[in-house]
Tab-separated table of C-alpha atoms in Angstrom:
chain	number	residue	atom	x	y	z
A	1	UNK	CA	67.969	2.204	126.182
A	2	UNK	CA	65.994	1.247	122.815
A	3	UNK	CA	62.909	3.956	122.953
A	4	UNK	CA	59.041	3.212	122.058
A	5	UNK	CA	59.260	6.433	121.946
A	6	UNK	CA	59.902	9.589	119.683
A	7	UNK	CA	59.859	12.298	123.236
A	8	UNK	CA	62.828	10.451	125.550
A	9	UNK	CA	63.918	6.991	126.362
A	10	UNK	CA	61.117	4.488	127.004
A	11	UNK	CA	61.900	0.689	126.815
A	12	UNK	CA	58.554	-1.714	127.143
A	13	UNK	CA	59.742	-3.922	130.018
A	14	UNK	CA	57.027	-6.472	130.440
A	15	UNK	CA	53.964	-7.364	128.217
A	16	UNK	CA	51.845	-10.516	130.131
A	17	UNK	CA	48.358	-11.652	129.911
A	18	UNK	CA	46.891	-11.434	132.800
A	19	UNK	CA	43.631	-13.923	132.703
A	20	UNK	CA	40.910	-11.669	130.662
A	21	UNK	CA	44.016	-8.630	130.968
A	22	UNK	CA	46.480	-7.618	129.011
A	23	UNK	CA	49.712	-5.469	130.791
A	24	UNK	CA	52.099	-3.503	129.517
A	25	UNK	CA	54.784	-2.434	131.403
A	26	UNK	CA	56.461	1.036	130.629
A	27	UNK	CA	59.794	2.551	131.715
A	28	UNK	CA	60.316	6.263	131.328
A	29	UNK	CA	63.450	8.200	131.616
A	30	UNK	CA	62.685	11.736	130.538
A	31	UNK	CA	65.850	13.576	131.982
A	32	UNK	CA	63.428	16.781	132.134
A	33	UNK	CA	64.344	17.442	135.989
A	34	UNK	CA	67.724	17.950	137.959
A	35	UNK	CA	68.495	14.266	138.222
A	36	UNK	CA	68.968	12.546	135.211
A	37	UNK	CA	68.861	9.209	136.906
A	38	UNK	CA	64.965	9.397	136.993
A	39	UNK	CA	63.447	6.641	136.110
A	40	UNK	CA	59.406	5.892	136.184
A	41	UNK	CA	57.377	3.129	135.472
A	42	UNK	CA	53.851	2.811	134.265
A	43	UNK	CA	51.586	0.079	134.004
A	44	UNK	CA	49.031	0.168	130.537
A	45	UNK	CA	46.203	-2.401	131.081
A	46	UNK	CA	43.569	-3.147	128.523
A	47	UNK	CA	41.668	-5.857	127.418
A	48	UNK	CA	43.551	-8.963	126.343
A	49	UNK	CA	41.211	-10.221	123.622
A	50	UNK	CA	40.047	-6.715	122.993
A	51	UNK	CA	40.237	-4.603	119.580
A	52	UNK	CA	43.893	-3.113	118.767
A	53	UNK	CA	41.567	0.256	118.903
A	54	UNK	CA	42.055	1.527	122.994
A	55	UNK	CA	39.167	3.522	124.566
A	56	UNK	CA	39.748	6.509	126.519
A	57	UNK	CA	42.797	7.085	128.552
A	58	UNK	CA	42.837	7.357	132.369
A	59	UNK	CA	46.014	7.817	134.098
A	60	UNK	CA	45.551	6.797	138.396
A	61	UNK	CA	47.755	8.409	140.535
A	62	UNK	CA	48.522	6.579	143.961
A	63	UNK	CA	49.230	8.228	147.009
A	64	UNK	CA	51.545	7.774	149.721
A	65	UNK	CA	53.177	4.606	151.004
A	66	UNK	CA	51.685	2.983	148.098
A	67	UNK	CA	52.045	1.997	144.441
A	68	UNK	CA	49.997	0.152	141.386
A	69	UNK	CA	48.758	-2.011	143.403
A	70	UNK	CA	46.660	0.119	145.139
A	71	UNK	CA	44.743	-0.171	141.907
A	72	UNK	CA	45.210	-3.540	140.302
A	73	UNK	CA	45.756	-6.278	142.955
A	74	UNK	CA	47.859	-9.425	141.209
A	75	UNK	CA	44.570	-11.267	141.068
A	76	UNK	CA	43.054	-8.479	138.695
A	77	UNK	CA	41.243	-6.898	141.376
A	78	UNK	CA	40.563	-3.199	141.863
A	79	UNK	CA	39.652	0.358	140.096
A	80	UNK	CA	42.002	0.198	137.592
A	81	UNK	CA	40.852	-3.487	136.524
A	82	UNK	CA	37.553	-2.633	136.725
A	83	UNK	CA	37.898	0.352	133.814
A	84	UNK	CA	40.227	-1.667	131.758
A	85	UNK	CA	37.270	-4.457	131.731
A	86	UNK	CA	34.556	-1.688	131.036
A	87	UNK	CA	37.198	-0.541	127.813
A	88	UNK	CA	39.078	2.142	128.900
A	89	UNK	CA	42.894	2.934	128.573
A	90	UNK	CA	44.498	2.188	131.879
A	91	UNK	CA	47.770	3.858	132.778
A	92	UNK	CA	49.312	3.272	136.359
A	93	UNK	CA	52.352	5.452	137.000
A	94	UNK	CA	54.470	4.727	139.775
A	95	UNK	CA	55.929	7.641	141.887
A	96	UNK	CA	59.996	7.901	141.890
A	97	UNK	CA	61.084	4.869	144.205
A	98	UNK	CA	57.952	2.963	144.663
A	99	UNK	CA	56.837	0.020	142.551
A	100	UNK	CA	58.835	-0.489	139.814
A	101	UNK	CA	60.398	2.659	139.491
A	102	UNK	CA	63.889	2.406	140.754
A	103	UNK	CA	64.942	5.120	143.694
A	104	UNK	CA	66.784	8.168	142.123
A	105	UNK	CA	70.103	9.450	143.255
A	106	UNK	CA	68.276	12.060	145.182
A	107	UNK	CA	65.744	10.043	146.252
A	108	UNK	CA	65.742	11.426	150.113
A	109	UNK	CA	65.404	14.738	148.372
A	110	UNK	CA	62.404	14.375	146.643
A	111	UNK	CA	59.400	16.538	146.690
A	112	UNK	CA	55.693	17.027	145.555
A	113	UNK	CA	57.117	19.707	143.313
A	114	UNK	CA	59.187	17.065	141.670
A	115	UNK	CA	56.318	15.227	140.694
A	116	UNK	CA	54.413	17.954	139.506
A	117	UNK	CA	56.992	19.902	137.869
A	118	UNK	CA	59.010	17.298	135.525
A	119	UNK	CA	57.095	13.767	136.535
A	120	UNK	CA	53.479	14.354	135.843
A	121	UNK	CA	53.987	16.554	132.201
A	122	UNK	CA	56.165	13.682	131.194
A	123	UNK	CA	53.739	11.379	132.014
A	124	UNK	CA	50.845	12.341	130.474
A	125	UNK	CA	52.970	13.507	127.460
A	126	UNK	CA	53.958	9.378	127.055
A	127	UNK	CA	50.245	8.645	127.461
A	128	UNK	CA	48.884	10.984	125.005
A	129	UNK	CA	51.758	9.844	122.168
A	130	UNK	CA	50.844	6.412	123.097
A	131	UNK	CA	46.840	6.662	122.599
A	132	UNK	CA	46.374	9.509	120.524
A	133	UNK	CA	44.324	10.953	122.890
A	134	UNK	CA	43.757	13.722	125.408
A	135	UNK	CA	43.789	11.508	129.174
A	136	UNK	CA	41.461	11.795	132.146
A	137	UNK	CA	43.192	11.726	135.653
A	138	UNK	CA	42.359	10.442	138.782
A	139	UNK	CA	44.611	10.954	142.370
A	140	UNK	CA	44.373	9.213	145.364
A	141	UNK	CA	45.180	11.491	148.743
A	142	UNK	CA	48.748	12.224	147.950
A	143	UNK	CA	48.343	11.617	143.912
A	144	UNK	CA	45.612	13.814	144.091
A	145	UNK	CA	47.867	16.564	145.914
A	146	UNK	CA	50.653	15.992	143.396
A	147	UNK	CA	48.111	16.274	140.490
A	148	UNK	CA	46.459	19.620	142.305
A	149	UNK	CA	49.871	21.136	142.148
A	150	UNK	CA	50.647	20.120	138.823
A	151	UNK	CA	46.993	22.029	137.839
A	152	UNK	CA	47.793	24.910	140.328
A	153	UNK	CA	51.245	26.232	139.193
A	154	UNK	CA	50.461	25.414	135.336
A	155	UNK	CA	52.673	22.386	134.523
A	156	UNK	CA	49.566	20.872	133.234
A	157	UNK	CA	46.309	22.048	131.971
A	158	UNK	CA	43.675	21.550	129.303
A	159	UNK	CA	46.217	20.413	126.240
A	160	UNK	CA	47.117	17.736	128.367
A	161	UNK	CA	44.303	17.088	131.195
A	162	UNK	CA	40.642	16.191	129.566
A	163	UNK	CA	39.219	16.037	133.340
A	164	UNK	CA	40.791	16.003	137.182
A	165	UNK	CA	39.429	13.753	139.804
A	166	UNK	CA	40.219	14.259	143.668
A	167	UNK	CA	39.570	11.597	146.173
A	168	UNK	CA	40.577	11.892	149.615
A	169	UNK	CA	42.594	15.150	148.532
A	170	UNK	CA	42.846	18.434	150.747
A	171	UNK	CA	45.705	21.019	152.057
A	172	UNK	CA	43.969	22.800	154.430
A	173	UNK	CA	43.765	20.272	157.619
A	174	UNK	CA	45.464	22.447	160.477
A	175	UNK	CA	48.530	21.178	162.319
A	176	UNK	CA	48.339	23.907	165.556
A	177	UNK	CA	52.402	22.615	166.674
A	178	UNK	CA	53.898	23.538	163.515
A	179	UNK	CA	52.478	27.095	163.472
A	180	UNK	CA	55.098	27.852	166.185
A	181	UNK	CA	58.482	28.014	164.532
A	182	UNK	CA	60.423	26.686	167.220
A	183	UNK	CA	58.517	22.992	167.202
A	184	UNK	CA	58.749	23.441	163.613
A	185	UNK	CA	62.536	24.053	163.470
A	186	UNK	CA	63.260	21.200	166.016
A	187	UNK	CA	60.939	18.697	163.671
A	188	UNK	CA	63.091	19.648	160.637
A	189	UNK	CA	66.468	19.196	162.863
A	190	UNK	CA	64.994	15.791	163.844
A	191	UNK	CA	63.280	14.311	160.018
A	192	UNK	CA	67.039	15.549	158.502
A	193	UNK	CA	68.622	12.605	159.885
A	194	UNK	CA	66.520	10.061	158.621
A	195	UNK	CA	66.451	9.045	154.120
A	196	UNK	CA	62.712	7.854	154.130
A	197	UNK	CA	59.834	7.360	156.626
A	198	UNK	CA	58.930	3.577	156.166
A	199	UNK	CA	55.783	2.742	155.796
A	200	UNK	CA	55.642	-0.864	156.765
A	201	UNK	CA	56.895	0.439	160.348
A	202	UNK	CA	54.615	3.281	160.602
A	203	UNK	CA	51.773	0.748	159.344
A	204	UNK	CA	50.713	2.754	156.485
A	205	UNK	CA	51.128	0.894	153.703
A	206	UNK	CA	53.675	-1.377	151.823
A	207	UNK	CA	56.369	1.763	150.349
A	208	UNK	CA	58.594	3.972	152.225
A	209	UNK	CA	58.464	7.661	151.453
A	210	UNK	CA	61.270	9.844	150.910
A	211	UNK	CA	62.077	12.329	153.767
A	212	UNK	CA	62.016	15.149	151.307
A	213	UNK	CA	57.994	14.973	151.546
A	214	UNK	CA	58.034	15.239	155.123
A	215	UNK	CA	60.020	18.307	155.125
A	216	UNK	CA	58.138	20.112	152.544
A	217	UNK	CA	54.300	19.386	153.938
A	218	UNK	CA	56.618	20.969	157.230
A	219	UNK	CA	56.647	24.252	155.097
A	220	UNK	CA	53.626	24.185	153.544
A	221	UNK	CA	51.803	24.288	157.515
A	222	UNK	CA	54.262	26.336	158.803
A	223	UNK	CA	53.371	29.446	160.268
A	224	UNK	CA	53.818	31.582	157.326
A	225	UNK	CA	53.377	28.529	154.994
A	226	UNK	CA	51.390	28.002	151.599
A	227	UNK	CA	50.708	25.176	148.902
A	228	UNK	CA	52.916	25.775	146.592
A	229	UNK	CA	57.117	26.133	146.477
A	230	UNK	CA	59.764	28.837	146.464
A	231	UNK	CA	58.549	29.934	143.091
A	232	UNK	CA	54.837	29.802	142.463
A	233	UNK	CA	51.597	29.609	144.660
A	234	UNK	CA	49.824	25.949	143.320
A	235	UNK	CA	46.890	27.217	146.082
A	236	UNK	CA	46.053	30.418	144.160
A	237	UNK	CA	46.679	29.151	140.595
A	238	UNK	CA	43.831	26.613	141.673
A	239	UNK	CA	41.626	29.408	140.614
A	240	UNK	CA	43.047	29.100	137.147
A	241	UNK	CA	41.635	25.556	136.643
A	242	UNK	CA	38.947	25.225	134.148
A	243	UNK	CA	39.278	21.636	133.175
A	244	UNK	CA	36.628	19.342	134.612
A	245	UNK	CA	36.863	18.835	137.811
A	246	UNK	CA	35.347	15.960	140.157
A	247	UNK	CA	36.267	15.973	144.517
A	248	UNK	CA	35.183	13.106	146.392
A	249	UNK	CA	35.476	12.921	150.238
A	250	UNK	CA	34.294	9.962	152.472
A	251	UNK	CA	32.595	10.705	156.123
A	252	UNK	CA	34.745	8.348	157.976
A	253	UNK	CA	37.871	9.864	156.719
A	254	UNK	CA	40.341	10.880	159.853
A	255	UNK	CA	42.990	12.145	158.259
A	256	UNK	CA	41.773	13.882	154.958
A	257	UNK	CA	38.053	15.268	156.808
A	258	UNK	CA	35.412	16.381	154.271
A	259	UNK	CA	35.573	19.887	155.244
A	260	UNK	CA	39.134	20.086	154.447
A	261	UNK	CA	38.607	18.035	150.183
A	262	UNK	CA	35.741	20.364	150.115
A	263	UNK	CA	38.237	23.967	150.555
A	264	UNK	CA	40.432	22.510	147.891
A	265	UNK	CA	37.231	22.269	145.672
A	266	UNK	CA	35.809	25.632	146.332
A	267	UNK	CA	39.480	26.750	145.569
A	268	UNK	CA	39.115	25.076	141.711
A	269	UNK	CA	38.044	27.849	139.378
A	270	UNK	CA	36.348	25.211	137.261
A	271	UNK	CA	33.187	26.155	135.960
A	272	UNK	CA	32.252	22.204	135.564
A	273	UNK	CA	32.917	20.497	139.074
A	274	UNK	CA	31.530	18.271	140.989
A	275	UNK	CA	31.638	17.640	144.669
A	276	UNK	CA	30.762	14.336	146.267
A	277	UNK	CA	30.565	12.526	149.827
A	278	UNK	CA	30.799	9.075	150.566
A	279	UNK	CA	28.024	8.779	153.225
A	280	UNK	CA	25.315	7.406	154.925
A	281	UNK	CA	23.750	10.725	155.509
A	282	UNK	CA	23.926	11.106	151.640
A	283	UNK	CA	22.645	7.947	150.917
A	284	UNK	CA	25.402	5.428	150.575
A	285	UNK	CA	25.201	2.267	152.563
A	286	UNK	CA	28.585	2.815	154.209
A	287	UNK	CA	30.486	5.606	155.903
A	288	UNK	CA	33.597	5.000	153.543
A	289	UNK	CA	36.953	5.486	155.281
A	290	UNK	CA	40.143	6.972	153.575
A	291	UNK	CA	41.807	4.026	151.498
A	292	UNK	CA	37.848	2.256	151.574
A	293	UNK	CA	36.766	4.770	149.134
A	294	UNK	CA	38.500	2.980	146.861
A	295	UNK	CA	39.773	-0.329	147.851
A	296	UNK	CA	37.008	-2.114	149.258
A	297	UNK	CA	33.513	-4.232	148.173
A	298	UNK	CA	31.359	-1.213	149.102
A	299	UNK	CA	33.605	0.802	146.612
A	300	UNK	CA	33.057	-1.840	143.517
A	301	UNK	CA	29.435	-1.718	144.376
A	302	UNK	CA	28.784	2.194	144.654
A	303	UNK	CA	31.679	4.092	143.567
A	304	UNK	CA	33.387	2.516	140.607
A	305	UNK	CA	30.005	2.840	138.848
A	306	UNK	CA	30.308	6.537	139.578
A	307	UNK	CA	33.913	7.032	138.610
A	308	UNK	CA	33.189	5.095	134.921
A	309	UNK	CA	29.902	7.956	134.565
A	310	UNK	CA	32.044	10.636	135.109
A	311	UNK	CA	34.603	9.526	132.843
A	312	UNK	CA	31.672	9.051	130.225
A	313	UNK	CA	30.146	12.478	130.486
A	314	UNK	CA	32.024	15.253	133.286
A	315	UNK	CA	28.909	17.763	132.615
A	316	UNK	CA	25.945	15.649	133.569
A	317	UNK	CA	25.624	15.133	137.556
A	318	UNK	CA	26.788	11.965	138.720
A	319	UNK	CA	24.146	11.535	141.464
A	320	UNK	CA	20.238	11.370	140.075
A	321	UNK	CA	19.081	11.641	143.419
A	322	UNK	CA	19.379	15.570	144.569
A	323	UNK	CA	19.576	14.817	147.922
A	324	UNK	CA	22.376	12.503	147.431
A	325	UNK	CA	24.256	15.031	145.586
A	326	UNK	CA	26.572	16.846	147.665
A	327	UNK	CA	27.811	19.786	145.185
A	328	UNK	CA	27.102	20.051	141.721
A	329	UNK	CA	28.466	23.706	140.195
């Protein structure tokens, strides 16, 4: 593979126009982790007519069952677009088998500590050779657990981070049946024989997710469990955190309640953080539900604005209104 770059093998596999857009299409093979046939992709976006001078870098993290798209649509349509237009650096990583990046060898095997561990440094090590510059990131629900990990057991931190963002993200949402070990252990005995939970069949979105995930969320609210893996505690290295740190929940979120994002943000020993709900009682015109925090008109209208003021300025609060300020610290 011929390498853009001077840290592991990186070959620039598509460069398109897209209308007002220019993308750049990355693909990263840093053999830093157990299976060398690793492969990740990540999507650059910037402004096609624009200065050869980028802005500020943002890397967005998807979550489950999902990939770029999630944040650029093929008609140039969604967060990511939206700060690419405004002149920021746009970086869309794709989680091992979804998108572009190709499934592993151990694909069934892999694990939020995968991503945090060898994915994520690599990741924002490309982005920061690339643009010279210290990146911002932003995580989606499972993207924001993988980049909470990443924080919490010290794989990243302020040489590489410039300021974390949380939407939809939490740990602490109790599952009462897996608290008794033997539902737990038949659950395990039963997810074993499957490779990947598909999300088209389980109608939660358009990628499949590898059973490895499954088993260790299993662990993590098992009776004795905790957020983190065999070797360090992510949940109590939380406290370590003092990049900048934004958590946004939205009221009509089922299956990532406010209650639950805000325990992850009270965990965050930040001394800059920010803690927002998506509301009506706070004063948005829309109780926003899990993916419609993001993907969704009422989002453009109210909470891309927001997410392009924090990236401006983390210190200042993003809400003038007090009473439509949920947490400010």
């Amino acid at each position: 593979m011929q390498s853009s770059s001077k840290l592991f093998p990186v070959a620039l596999i598509s460069a398109e126009r897209r209308g007002d857009l220019s993308e750049d299409v990355y693909r990263l093979k840093p053999g830093n982790s157990p299976d060398y046939s690793v492969e990740l992709a990540i999507t650059r976006l910037g402004l096609a007519d624009g200065s050869e001078v980028r802005g500020i870098p943002v890397i967005l993290l998807h979550g489950s069952f999902s990939n770029r798209r999630f944040w650029y649509s093929p008609k140039g349509l969604g967060l990511g677009a939206y700060l690419a237009r405004l002149g920021f650096d746009v970086w869309i990583p794709e989680m091992r088998g979804h998108g572009l990046s190709q499934r592993n060898h151990d694909y069934r095997k892999n694990r939020v500590a995968d991503y945090a561990r060898y994915d994520l440094p690599a990741i924002g090590a490309f982005v920061r050779e690339q643009s010279g510059q210290v990146p911002h990131w932003i995580g989606h629900s499972l993207g924001g657990i993988t980049l909470a990990a990443a924080l919490g057991g010290h794989y990243l931190g302020e040489p590489a981070v410039a300021s974390a963002a949380f939407f939809g993200t939490q740990v602490s949402r109790t599952y009462w049946p897996l608290k008794i070990p033997p539902v737990e252990w038949s659950g395990r005995f039963i997810l074993k024989r499957f490779a990947q939970l598909s999300g088209s069949r389980l109608k939660r979105g358009p990628e499949d997710e590898p059973i490895g995930l499954a088993l260790e969320s299993m662990r993590w609210y098992g009776l004795f469990g905790r957020f983190g893996d065999a070797e360090k505690n992510w949940w109590a290295g939380l406290a370590d955190v003092r990049v900048p740190v934004l958590a946004v929940s939205a009221a009509g979120d089922q299956q990532d309640p406010t209650w639950a994002c805000r325990k992850l943000f009270e965990q965050i020993g930040s001394e800059h953080k920010q803690f927002v709900c998506l509301g009506r009682e706070q004063g948005f015109n829309d109780n926003f539900g899990h993916v419609e925090m993001l993907v969704s008109k009422a989002a453009h209208a109210e909470v891309w604005p927001l997410v392009a003021r924090w990236l401006a300025d983390q210190h200042e609060p993003l809400l003038a209104d007090p009473s439509r300020l949920a947490e400010a610290v």
